[in-house]
Short mmCIF file of C-alpha atoms and ligand atoms in Angstrom, two decimals:
data_model
loop_
_atom_site.label_atom_id
_atom_site.label_comp_id
_atom_site.label_asym_id
_atom_site.label_seq_id
_atom_site.Cartn_x
_atom_site.Cartn_y
_atom_site.Cartn_z
CA MET F 251 4.75 -15.02 24.35
CA LEU F 252 7.17 -12.27 25.39
CA PRO F 253 9.64 -14.25 27.54
CA ALA F 254 9.83 -16.88 24.79
CA LEU F 255 10.35 -14.16 22.21
CA ARG F 256 13.32 -12.75 24.11
CA ARG F 257 14.91 -16.19 23.98
CA ARG F 258 14.16 -16.70 20.29
CA SER F 259 15.11 -13.26 18.92
CA GLN F 260 18.33 -11.42 19.75
CA LEU F 261 16.67 -8.23 18.51
CA TYR F 262 13.88 -8.52 21.09
CA ALA F 263 16.29 -9.69 23.80
CA ARG F 264 17.94 -6.30 23.31
CA LEU F 265 14.85 -4.11 22.68
CA HIS F 266 12.96 -5.63 25.62
CA ALA F 267 15.93 -5.83 28.00
CA GLY F 268 14.21 -3.39 30.37
CA VAL F 269 10.81 -5.10 30.29
CA PRO F 270 9.99 -6.99 33.53
CA GLU F 271 10.06 -10.77 33.05
CA ASP F 272 6.62 -11.09 34.71
CA LEU F 273 4.93 -8.26 32.78
CA ALA F 274 1.31 -9.25 32.20
CA LEU F 275 -0.52 -7.92 29.16
CA ARG F 276 -4.26 -8.00 29.80
CA SER F 277 -5.52 -5.39 27.34
CA ALA F 278 -4.39 -3.56 24.24
CA ALA F 279 -3.57 -0.55 26.43
CA ASP F 280 -0.97 -2.62 28.32
CA LEU F 281 1.09 -2.79 25.13
CA ALA F 282 2.25 0.75 25.93
CA ALA F 283 4.65 -0.81 28.47
CA LEU F 284 6.69 -2.13 25.53
CA PRO F 285 9.01 -0.08 23.30
CA PHE F 286 8.24 0.45 19.63
CA THR F 287 10.08 -1.43 16.90
CA LEU F 288 11.28 0.79 14.06
CA LYS F 289 12.25 -0.11 10.51
CA ASP F 290 15.81 0.93 11.42
CA ASP F 291 15.78 -1.72 14.18
CA LEU F 292 14.89 -4.34 11.57
CA ARG F 293 17.60 -3.04 9.24
CA ALA F 294 20.26 -3.15 11.95
CA ALA F 295 19.14 -6.66 12.92
CA GLN F 296 19.41 -7.76 9.29
CA ASP F 297 22.87 -6.23 8.97
CA ALA F 298 24.01 -8.70 11.64
CA ALA F 299 23.25 -11.67 9.33
CA SER F 300 25.66 -14.59 9.47
CA ASP F 301 26.06 -18.06 7.92
CA ASP F 302 24.04 -19.50 10.80
CA GLN F 303 21.44 -16.74 10.76
CA PRO F 304 20.92 -15.45 7.21
CA PHE F 305 18.02 -13.26 8.40
CA GLY F 306 20.09 -11.65 11.15
CA GLU F 307 19.28 -10.98 14.77
CA ASN F 308 15.51 -11.12 14.37
CA GLN F 309 15.62 -14.63 12.92
CA ALA F 310 13.53 -16.23 15.64
CA ALA F 311 13.26 -19.75 14.18
CA PRO F 312 15.99 -22.27 13.28
CA GLN F 313 17.03 -22.02 9.65
CA VAL F 314 15.91 -25.62 9.04
CA ASP F 315 12.30 -24.60 9.87
CA ILE F 316 12.25 -21.65 7.48
CA VAL F 317 10.47 -22.52 4.22
CA GLN F 318 10.35 -19.17 2.43
CA ALA F 319 11.97 -15.74 2.26
CA ILE F 320 10.05 -12.67 1.19
CA SER F 321 11.49 -9.29 0.43
CA SER F 322 10.35 -5.71 0.81
CA SER F 323 10.08 -3.86 -2.49
CA GLY F 324 13.16 -1.78 -1.70
CA THR F 325 11.50 1.39 -2.98
CA THR F 326 12.59 3.24 0.18
CA GLY F 327 16.13 1.93 0.58
CA ARG F 328 17.85 -1.44 0.83
CA PRO F 329 15.37 -4.34 0.79
CA LEU F 330 14.51 -6.11 4.02
CA TYR F 331 14.01 -9.87 4.07
CA TYR F 332 11.38 -11.68 6.11
CA ALA F 333 11.52 -15.38 6.90
CA LEU F 334 8.48 -17.64 7.04
CA THR F 335 8.04 -21.02 8.69
CA ALA F 336 5.36 -23.38 7.40
CA ARG F 337 3.08 -22.05 10.15
CA ASP F 338 3.79 -18.46 9.06
CA VAL F 339 2.91 -19.33 5.45
CA GLU F 340 -0.35 -20.87 6.66
CA MET F 341 -1.17 -17.83 8.83
CA ILE F 342 -0.38 -15.34 6.06
CA GLY F 343 -2.37 -17.32 3.49
CA ASP F 344 -5.38 -17.30 5.80
CA ALA F 345 -5.17 -13.57 6.54
CA VAL F 346 -4.61 -12.59 2.91
CA ALA F 347 -7.49 -14.83 1.75
CA ASN F 348 -9.67 -13.07 4.32
CA VAL F 349 -8.82 -9.72 2.75
CA TRP F 350 -9.53 -10.94 -0.78
CA PHE F 351 -12.85 -12.40 0.38
CA THR F 352 -13.82 -9.12 2.04
CA ALA F 353 -12.86 -7.42 -1.23
CA GLY F 354 -15.33 -9.65 -3.09
CA VAL F 355 -13.19 -12.43 -4.60
CA ARG F 356 -15.02 -15.79 -4.75
CA ARG F 357 -14.35 -19.37 -5.91
CA GLU F 358 -16.02 -18.62 -9.23
CA ASP F 359 -13.57 -15.85 -10.04
CA ILE F 360 -10.75 -16.07 -12.57
CA VAL F 361 -8.14 -13.77 -11.11
CA ALA F 362 -5.28 -12.04 -12.92
CA HIS F 363 -2.35 -11.49 -10.55
CA LEU F 364 -0.12 -8.86 -12.14
CA VAL F 365 2.72 -8.47 -9.65
CA GLY F 366 5.74 -9.71 -11.57
CA LEU F 367 8.11 -10.56 -8.71
CA PRO F 368 7.27 -13.73 -6.73
CA MET F 369 9.60 -12.82 -3.86
CA VAL F 370 8.05 -9.49 -2.89
CA ALA F 371 5.26 -9.32 -0.33
CA GLY F 372 2.75 -8.80 -3.14
CA GLY F 373 4.02 -11.86 -5.05
CA LEU F 374 3.64 -15.40 -3.75
CA PRO F 375 1.77 -14.43 -0.53
CA TYR F 376 -0.94 -12.70 -2.59
CA ALA F 377 -1.14 -15.69 -4.96
CA ASP F 378 -1.55 -18.03 -1.95
CA GLY F 379 -4.53 -15.97 -0.80
CA PHE F 380 -6.31 -16.34 -4.16
CA ARG F 381 -5.70 -20.10 -4.29
CA ARG F 382 -6.91 -20.50 -0.73
CA ILE F 383 -10.27 -18.97 -1.66
CA GLY F 384 -10.44 -21.44 -4.52
CA ALA F 385 -10.43 -18.82 -7.26
CA THR F 386 -8.61 -19.58 -10.53
CA LEU F 387 -5.21 -17.95 -10.23
CA CYS F 388 -3.73 -16.63 -13.49
CA TRP F 389 -0.31 -15.28 -12.59
CA LEU F 390 0.33 -13.00 -15.56
CA GLY F 391 2.74 -10.64 -13.82
CA GLY F 392 6.09 -10.52 -15.58
CA PHE F 393 4.75 -10.77 -19.14
CA PRO F 394 4.91 -7.63 -21.29
CA THR F 395 1.86 -5.42 -20.78
CA GLU F 396 0.44 -6.08 -24.27
CA ARG F 397 0.50 -9.80 -23.64
CA ILE F 398 -1.05 -9.42 -20.18
CA LEU F 399 -3.99 -7.54 -21.69
CA ARG F 400 -4.58 -10.16 -24.39
CA GLU F 401 -4.23 -13.12 -22.00
CA MET F 402 -6.76 -11.54 -19.68
CA ARG F 403 -9.34 -11.60 -22.45
CA HIS F 404 -8.48 -15.12 -23.60
CA LEU F 405 -8.63 -16.49 -20.05
CA ARG F 406 -11.98 -14.74 -19.40
CA VAL F 407 -10.55 -13.00 -16.34
CA THR F 408 -13.27 -11.72 -13.96
CA ALA F 409 -11.08 -10.16 -11.26
CA LEU F 410 -7.78 -8.36 -11.20
CA LEU F 411 -5.30 -7.24 -8.61
CA ALA F 412 -3.54 -4.06 -9.74
CA THR F 413 -2.13 -0.76 -8.63
CA THR F 414 -4.41 2.23 -8.94
CA SER F 415 -2.33 3.64 -11.78
CA PHE F 416 -2.34 0.35 -13.69
CA ALA F 417 -6.12 0.09 -13.31
CA LEU F 418 -6.36 3.57 -14.79
CA HIS F 419 -4.07 2.59 -17.66
CA LEU F 420 -6.17 -0.51 -18.26
CA SER F 421 -9.37 1.52 -18.36
CA GLU F 422 -7.85 3.45 -21.27
CA GLN F 423 -6.65 0.38 -23.23
CA TRP F 424 -9.31 -2.22 -22.49
CA ASP F 425 -11.70 -1.44 -25.36
CA ALA F 426 -8.90 -1.69 -27.91
CA VAL F 427 -7.90 -5.11 -26.55
CA GLY F 428 -11.51 -6.22 -26.88
CA ARG F 429 -11.63 -5.15 -30.51
CA GLU F 430 -8.35 -6.94 -31.22
CA THR F 431 -9.26 -10.26 -29.57
CA GLY F 432 -12.96 -10.18 -30.37
CA ILE F 433 -13.69 -11.40 -26.83
CA ALA F 434 -16.13 -9.45 -24.66
CA SER F 435 -14.85 -8.31 -21.25
CA ARG F 436 -15.86 -10.42 -18.24
CA LEU F 437 -13.79 -8.28 -15.88
CA ARG F 438 -16.05 -7.04 -13.05
CA LYS F 439 -13.82 -6.78 -9.98
CA VAL F 440 -10.65 -4.80 -9.45
CA ILE F 441 -8.70 -4.95 -6.21
CA GLY F 442 -6.34 -2.03 -5.77
CA GLY F 443 -3.17 -2.44 -3.73
CA GLY F 444 0.39 -1.21 -3.48
CA GLU F 445 -0.30 2.50 -3.57
CA PRO F 446 -2.98 4.73 -2.09
CA GLY F 447 -5.37 6.66 -4.35
CA LEU F 448 -8.69 4.85 -4.31
CA GLY F 449 -9.94 7.29 -1.69
CA GLN F 450 -10.48 9.75 -4.55
CA PRO F 451 -14.00 9.66 -5.99
CA GLU F 452 -12.87 10.99 -9.39
CA LEU F 453 -10.27 8.24 -9.80
CA ARG F 454 -12.76 5.57 -8.73
CA ARG F 455 -15.37 6.81 -11.16
CA ARG F 456 -12.91 6.76 -14.05
CA ILE F 457 -11.83 3.18 -13.37
CA VAL F 458 -15.33 1.84 -12.66
CA ASP F 459 -16.83 3.48 -15.76
CA GLY F 460 -13.86 2.71 -18.01
CA LEU F 461 -13.93 -1.01 -17.22
CA ALA F 462 -17.68 -1.41 -16.47
CA LEU F 463 -16.89 -2.80 -13.01
CA THR F 464 -19.26 -3.88 -10.23
CA HIS F 465 -16.46 -3.95 -7.61
CA LEU F 466 -13.53 -1.63 -7.02
CA ARG F 467 -11.94 -2.34 -3.67
CA GLU F 468 -8.89 -0.90 -1.97
CA THR F 469 -6.56 -3.11 0.09
CA MET F 470 -3.44 -2.54 2.17
CA GLY F 471 -0.82 -4.53 4.06
CA LEU F 472 2.80 -4.60 5.08
CA GLY F 473 5.43 -7.24 4.27
CA ASP F 474 6.97 -6.77 7.71
CA VAL F 475 3.70 -7.92 9.31
CA ILE F 476 1.27 -9.56 6.82
CA PRO F 477 1.36 -8.54 3.15
CA SER F 478 -2.36 -7.77 3.01
CA MET F 479 -4.44 -7.01 6.13
CA TRP F 480 -6.99 -4.37 5.17
CA GLY F 481 -9.72 -4.61 2.56
CA GLU F 482 -12.89 -2.81 1.52
CA CYS F 483 -16.27 -4.53 1.68
CA GLU F 484 -19.27 -3.96 -0.60
CA LEU F 485 -19.78 -0.46 0.83
CA GLU F 486 -16.47 0.57 -0.79
CA ASP F 487 -16.00 3.22 1.88
CA GLY F 488 -12.82 2.50 3.82
CA MET F 489 -10.88 -0.67 4.61
CA HIS F 490 -11.72 -3.27 7.27
CA PHE F 491 -8.98 -4.99 9.27
CA ASN F 492 -9.00 -8.68 8.38
CA ALA F 493 -6.07 -10.04 10.40
CA ARG F 494 -7.31 -9.72 13.96
CA ARG F 495 -6.76 -13.41 14.57
CA TYR F 496 -3.01 -12.80 14.25
CA VAL F 497 -2.24 -9.11 14.73
CA MET F 498 -3.10 -6.41 17.27
CA LEU F 499 -3.55 -2.84 16.14
CA GLU F 500 -2.82 0.48 17.76
CA LEU F 501 -3.32 4.02 16.52
CA ILE F 502 -0.72 6.50 17.81
CA ASP F 503 0.20 10.13 17.57
CA PRO F 504 3.36 9.96 15.42
CA GLU F 505 4.93 12.92 17.23
CA THR F 506 4.45 11.81 20.85
CA GLY F 507 4.00 8.05 20.44
CA GLN F 508 0.88 8.23 22.64
CA ALA F 509 -1.90 5.76 21.85
CA LEU F 510 -5.04 7.36 20.37
CA PRO F 511 -8.55 6.01 20.79
CA TRP F 512 -10.08 4.40 17.69
CA ARG F 513 -13.04 6.58 16.84
CA GLU F 514 -14.61 8.12 13.78
CA GLY F 515 -12.53 11.01 12.45
CA ALA F 516 -9.34 10.05 14.33
CA THR F 517 -6.06 10.18 12.40
CA GLY F 518 -2.72 8.70 13.36
CA GLU F 519 0.00 6.18 12.59
CA ILE F 520 -0.85 2.47 12.64
CA VAL F 521 1.24 0.24 14.91
CA TYR F 522 1.15 -3.55 14.51
CA THR F 523 1.92 -6.36 16.95
CA ALA F 524 2.10 -9.75 15.21
CA PHE F 525 1.57 -12.29 17.98
CA ALA F 526 1.57 -15.37 15.75
CA ARG F 527 4.67 -14.90 13.65
CA ASP F 528 7.41 -17.49 14.17
CA ALA F 529 10.37 -16.51 12.08
CA THR F 530 10.73 -12.71 11.92
CA PRO F 531 8.24 -11.38 14.51
CA VAL F 532 7.43 -7.71 15.13
CA ILE F 533 6.07 -6.20 18.33
CA ARG F 534 4.66 -2.64 18.34
CA TYR F 535 5.98 -2.08 14.84
CA ARG F 536 5.72 1.52 13.58
CA SER F 537 4.22 1.14 10.09
CA ARG F 538 4.78 4.80 9.10
CA ASP F 539 1.31 4.54 7.50
CA HIS F 540 -1.02 7.36 8.48
CA ALA F 541 -4.69 6.46 8.56
CA ALA F 542 -7.96 8.32 8.96
CA VAL F 543 -10.80 6.43 10.62
CA VAL F 544 -13.83 6.65 8.31
CA ALA F 545 -16.19 4.88 10.73
CA MET F 546 -16.40 2.37 13.55
CA GLY F 547 -18.35 -0.72 12.50
CA CYS F 548 -20.16 -1.18 9.20
CA ALA F 549 -23.52 -2.01 7.67
CA CYS F 550 -21.93 -5.19 6.23
CA GLY F 551 -21.69 -6.56 9.78
CA ARG F 552 -17.91 -6.49 10.15
CA THR F 553 -16.78 -4.87 13.37
CA GLY F 554 -13.85 -2.62 14.15
CA PRO F 555 -12.60 0.52 12.45
CA ARG F 556 -12.84 1.28 8.74
CA ILE F 557 -9.90 3.36 7.53
CA ARG F 558 -8.31 5.15 4.62
CA CYS F 559 -4.55 5.49 4.31
CA ILE F 560 -3.75 9.18 3.99
CA GLY F 561 0.01 8.88 3.47
CA ARG F 562 3.30 7.54 4.74
CA THR F 563 5.66 9.30 7.12
CA ASP F 564 8.46 8.31 4.72
CA ASP F 565 6.77 10.33 1.98
CA MET F 566 6.16 13.46 4.02
CA LEU F 567 7.79 16.61 2.66
CA ILE F 568 8.64 19.87 4.33
CA TYR F 569 8.22 23.06 2.34
CA LYS F 570 9.66 25.98 4.33
CA GLY F 571 8.60 24.42 7.62
CA MET F 572 5.16 23.22 6.41
CA ASN F 573 4.59 19.47 6.49
CA VAL F 574 2.76 18.08 3.49
CA PHE F 575 2.03 14.62 2.11
CA PRO F 576 2.38 14.27 -1.68
CA THR F 577 -0.99 12.49 -1.54
CA ALA F 578 -2.56 15.65 -0.07
CA ILE F 579 -1.32 17.68 -3.05
CA ARG F 580 -2.55 15.01 -5.46
CA ASP F 581 -5.97 14.66 -3.85
CA LEU F 582 -6.56 18.41 -3.84
CA VAL F 583 -5.40 18.92 -7.43
CA VAL F 584 -7.24 15.91 -8.84
CA LYS F 585 -10.48 16.95 -7.17
CA ARG F 586 -10.34 20.63 -8.12
CA PHE F 587 -9.26 20.08 -11.72
CA ALA F 588 -11.28 16.97 -12.56
CA GLY F 589 -12.05 16.79 -16.28
CA ARG F 590 -9.13 18.99 -17.28
CA ILE F 591 -6.32 16.69 -16.05
CA GLU F 592 -5.83 12.96 -15.57
CA PRO F 593 -6.33 11.89 -11.94
CA MET F 594 -2.65 11.53 -10.95
CA LEU F 595 0.53 13.52 -10.70
CA ARG F 596 4.29 13.20 -10.40
CA LEU F 597 6.44 15.13 -7.99
CA TRP F 598 10.18 15.59 -8.56
CA LYS F 599 12.91 15.29 -5.95
CA ALA F 600 16.59 16.05 -6.47
CA ARG F 601 17.56 13.01 -4.38
CA ARG F 602 15.67 9.97 -3.22
CA ASP F 603 15.94 11.09 0.42
CA GLN F 604 15.05 14.73 -0.18
CA VAL F 605 12.51 15.85 2.41
CA ARG F 606 13.06 19.62 2.64
CA PHE F 607 12.20 22.02 -0.15
CA ASP F 608 13.07 25.71 -0.15
CA GLN F 609 12.17 26.22 -3.80
CA PRO F 610 8.72 25.48 -5.24
CA ILE F 611 8.25 21.70 -5.56
CA GLU F 612 8.26 20.60 -9.21
CA VAL F 613 5.08 18.76 -10.12
CA ASP F 614 3.93 17.25 -13.44
CA VAL F 615 0.28 16.67 -14.24
CA GLU F 616 -1.18 15.22 -17.42
CA ALA F 617 -3.73 17.00 -19.61
CA SER F 618 -7.00 15.21 -20.24
CA ALA F 619 -8.14 14.58 -23.81
CA ALA F 620 -10.64 17.42 -23.42
CA LEU F 621 -8.03 20.08 -22.63
CA ASP F 622 -6.91 22.36 -25.42
CA ASP F 623 -3.10 22.59 -25.83
CA SER F 624 -3.19 26.37 -25.58
CA ALA F 625 -4.84 26.18 -22.15
CA ARG F 626 -1.99 24.22 -20.53
CA ALA F 627 0.11 27.12 -19.29
CA THR F 628 -2.88 28.92 -17.76
CA LEU F 629 -4.02 25.72 -16.09
CA ALA F 630 -0.55 25.22 -14.57
CA ARG F 631 -0.71 28.67 -12.91
CA GLU F 632 -4.24 27.96 -11.66
CA ILE F 633 -3.12 24.71 -10.03
CA GLU F 634 -0.16 26.45 -8.38
CA ASP F 635 -2.50 29.08 -6.90
CA VAL F 636 -4.95 26.56 -5.50
CA VAL F 637 -2.19 24.51 -3.83
CA ARG F 638 -0.59 27.63 -2.37
CA SER F 639 -3.85 28.93 -0.91
CA GLN F 640 -5.14 25.58 0.36
CA LEU F 641 -1.96 23.89 1.59
CA GLN F 642 0.44 26.83 2.08
CA VAL F 643 2.92 25.05 -0.20
CA ARG F 644 4.37 26.41 -3.42
CA ILE F 645 4.60 24.06 -6.37
CA ALA F 646 5.82 24.65 -9.95
CA VAL F 647 3.48 22.82 -12.30
CA THR F 648 4.10 21.49 -15.80
CA VAL F 649 1.04 20.23 -17.65
CA LEU F 650 2.19 17.34 -19.85
CA GLU F 651 0.40 16.17 -22.95
CA ARG F 652 -1.93 13.19 -22.84
CA GLY F 653 -0.03 9.95 -21.99
CA GLY F 654 2.90 11.90 -20.53
CA LEU F 655 2.87 10.22 -17.10
CA PRO F 656 3.95 6.59 -16.63
CA ARG F 657 1.48 3.88 -15.54
CA GLY F 658 3.15 1.09 -13.57
CA VAL F 659 2.05 -2.42 -12.68
CA TYR F 660 3.53 -2.49 -9.18
CA LYS F 661 4.12 0.18 -6.52
CA ASN F 662 4.08 3.44 -8.38
CA ALA F 663 5.46 6.14 -6.15
CA ILE F 664 4.13 9.67 -6.56
CA ALA F 665 7.61 11.07 -6.09
CA ALA F 666 10.24 10.55 -8.77
CA VAL F 667 13.94 11.36 -8.53
CA ARG F 668 15.46 13.72 -11.09
CA GLU F 669 19.09 12.81 -11.65
CA VAL F 670 21.22 15.91 -11.17
ZN1 LIG U 716 -18.14 -3.30 5.68
#
């Protein structure tokens, strides 16, 4: 594969210039002989786009063979485009369908797909996965939220793909929609994707109880590799890797780049090698996703590691020299203050690329219905104290009234940018 790749992709001709032509890869460990591919490498390759090569220097298939372009969400900078040949579309459809099947979607299901943008990794590729299983695809993304909720009742939707925050929003609105339409809910399965958060028991409980679900499954993927690769089985305790037919995995120490063994309790950054991608391939691609290995193997019979995503390198903040993931702040606060606040928070940055904080980090939380207005200021100080003592990070908390935090349909980031 590698010699052919160097001929097909100018990016890999350059990145692998020092790799011996006769290098033999016989095990996953041998991958360490190859350099990593970084997002910046993909960006630079895309910047070299031309009339002949609209996807730039990593366009590894002739333009005439490319049948689809997909785009990154662009939430962390300029969007990247990925090209797919017919074989790539087939491969991605198979892998994504595998994830949805692991997550409990079946032919009998009527699935609401709420991502509004067909071109993003969560758009058409996700839809292809549902159709491939044979489920009834109802692509409601793009309609106003009120209409989405009504259509879901009228279409007797049984399964839904949504962000964690949208699922939470839905759990608050769903009864009212039922009263309005007079149609009982048949929704039993929610697949969460696009943002982490389903590792939190409190959040899970709220969504499962609020919607009377039998399934709540977390999934994860990457447009640069395959838009969905990881999914939870019926144990609902960490995600299985469902793309092993097409992608090799490594776990590395993000500081040193050294490979780490996959074993229970290990944490590290996930690195992907897509060995079956024609048009925009990636070899040893640094995902920037940090995972914790929940277990090796599973009672469901699937083999390999089960993981939770604990954060992204891109999201990591530095408060006076201390590294902290926004998700770590959220998970601590949501757990300790369950019942008094809603299970989410918003963190403010002065600029999109702000990483360092010398002043306390501004954080908004939302009061639960049970919290008395007069208790908000005291609660804010309590939260600040807990975060300082547990994470050695100072935050400045505002407790907003009920409904004060936004609930998005696609890719809600924890961090928001305050225009200054
Ligand atoms: Zn399992």
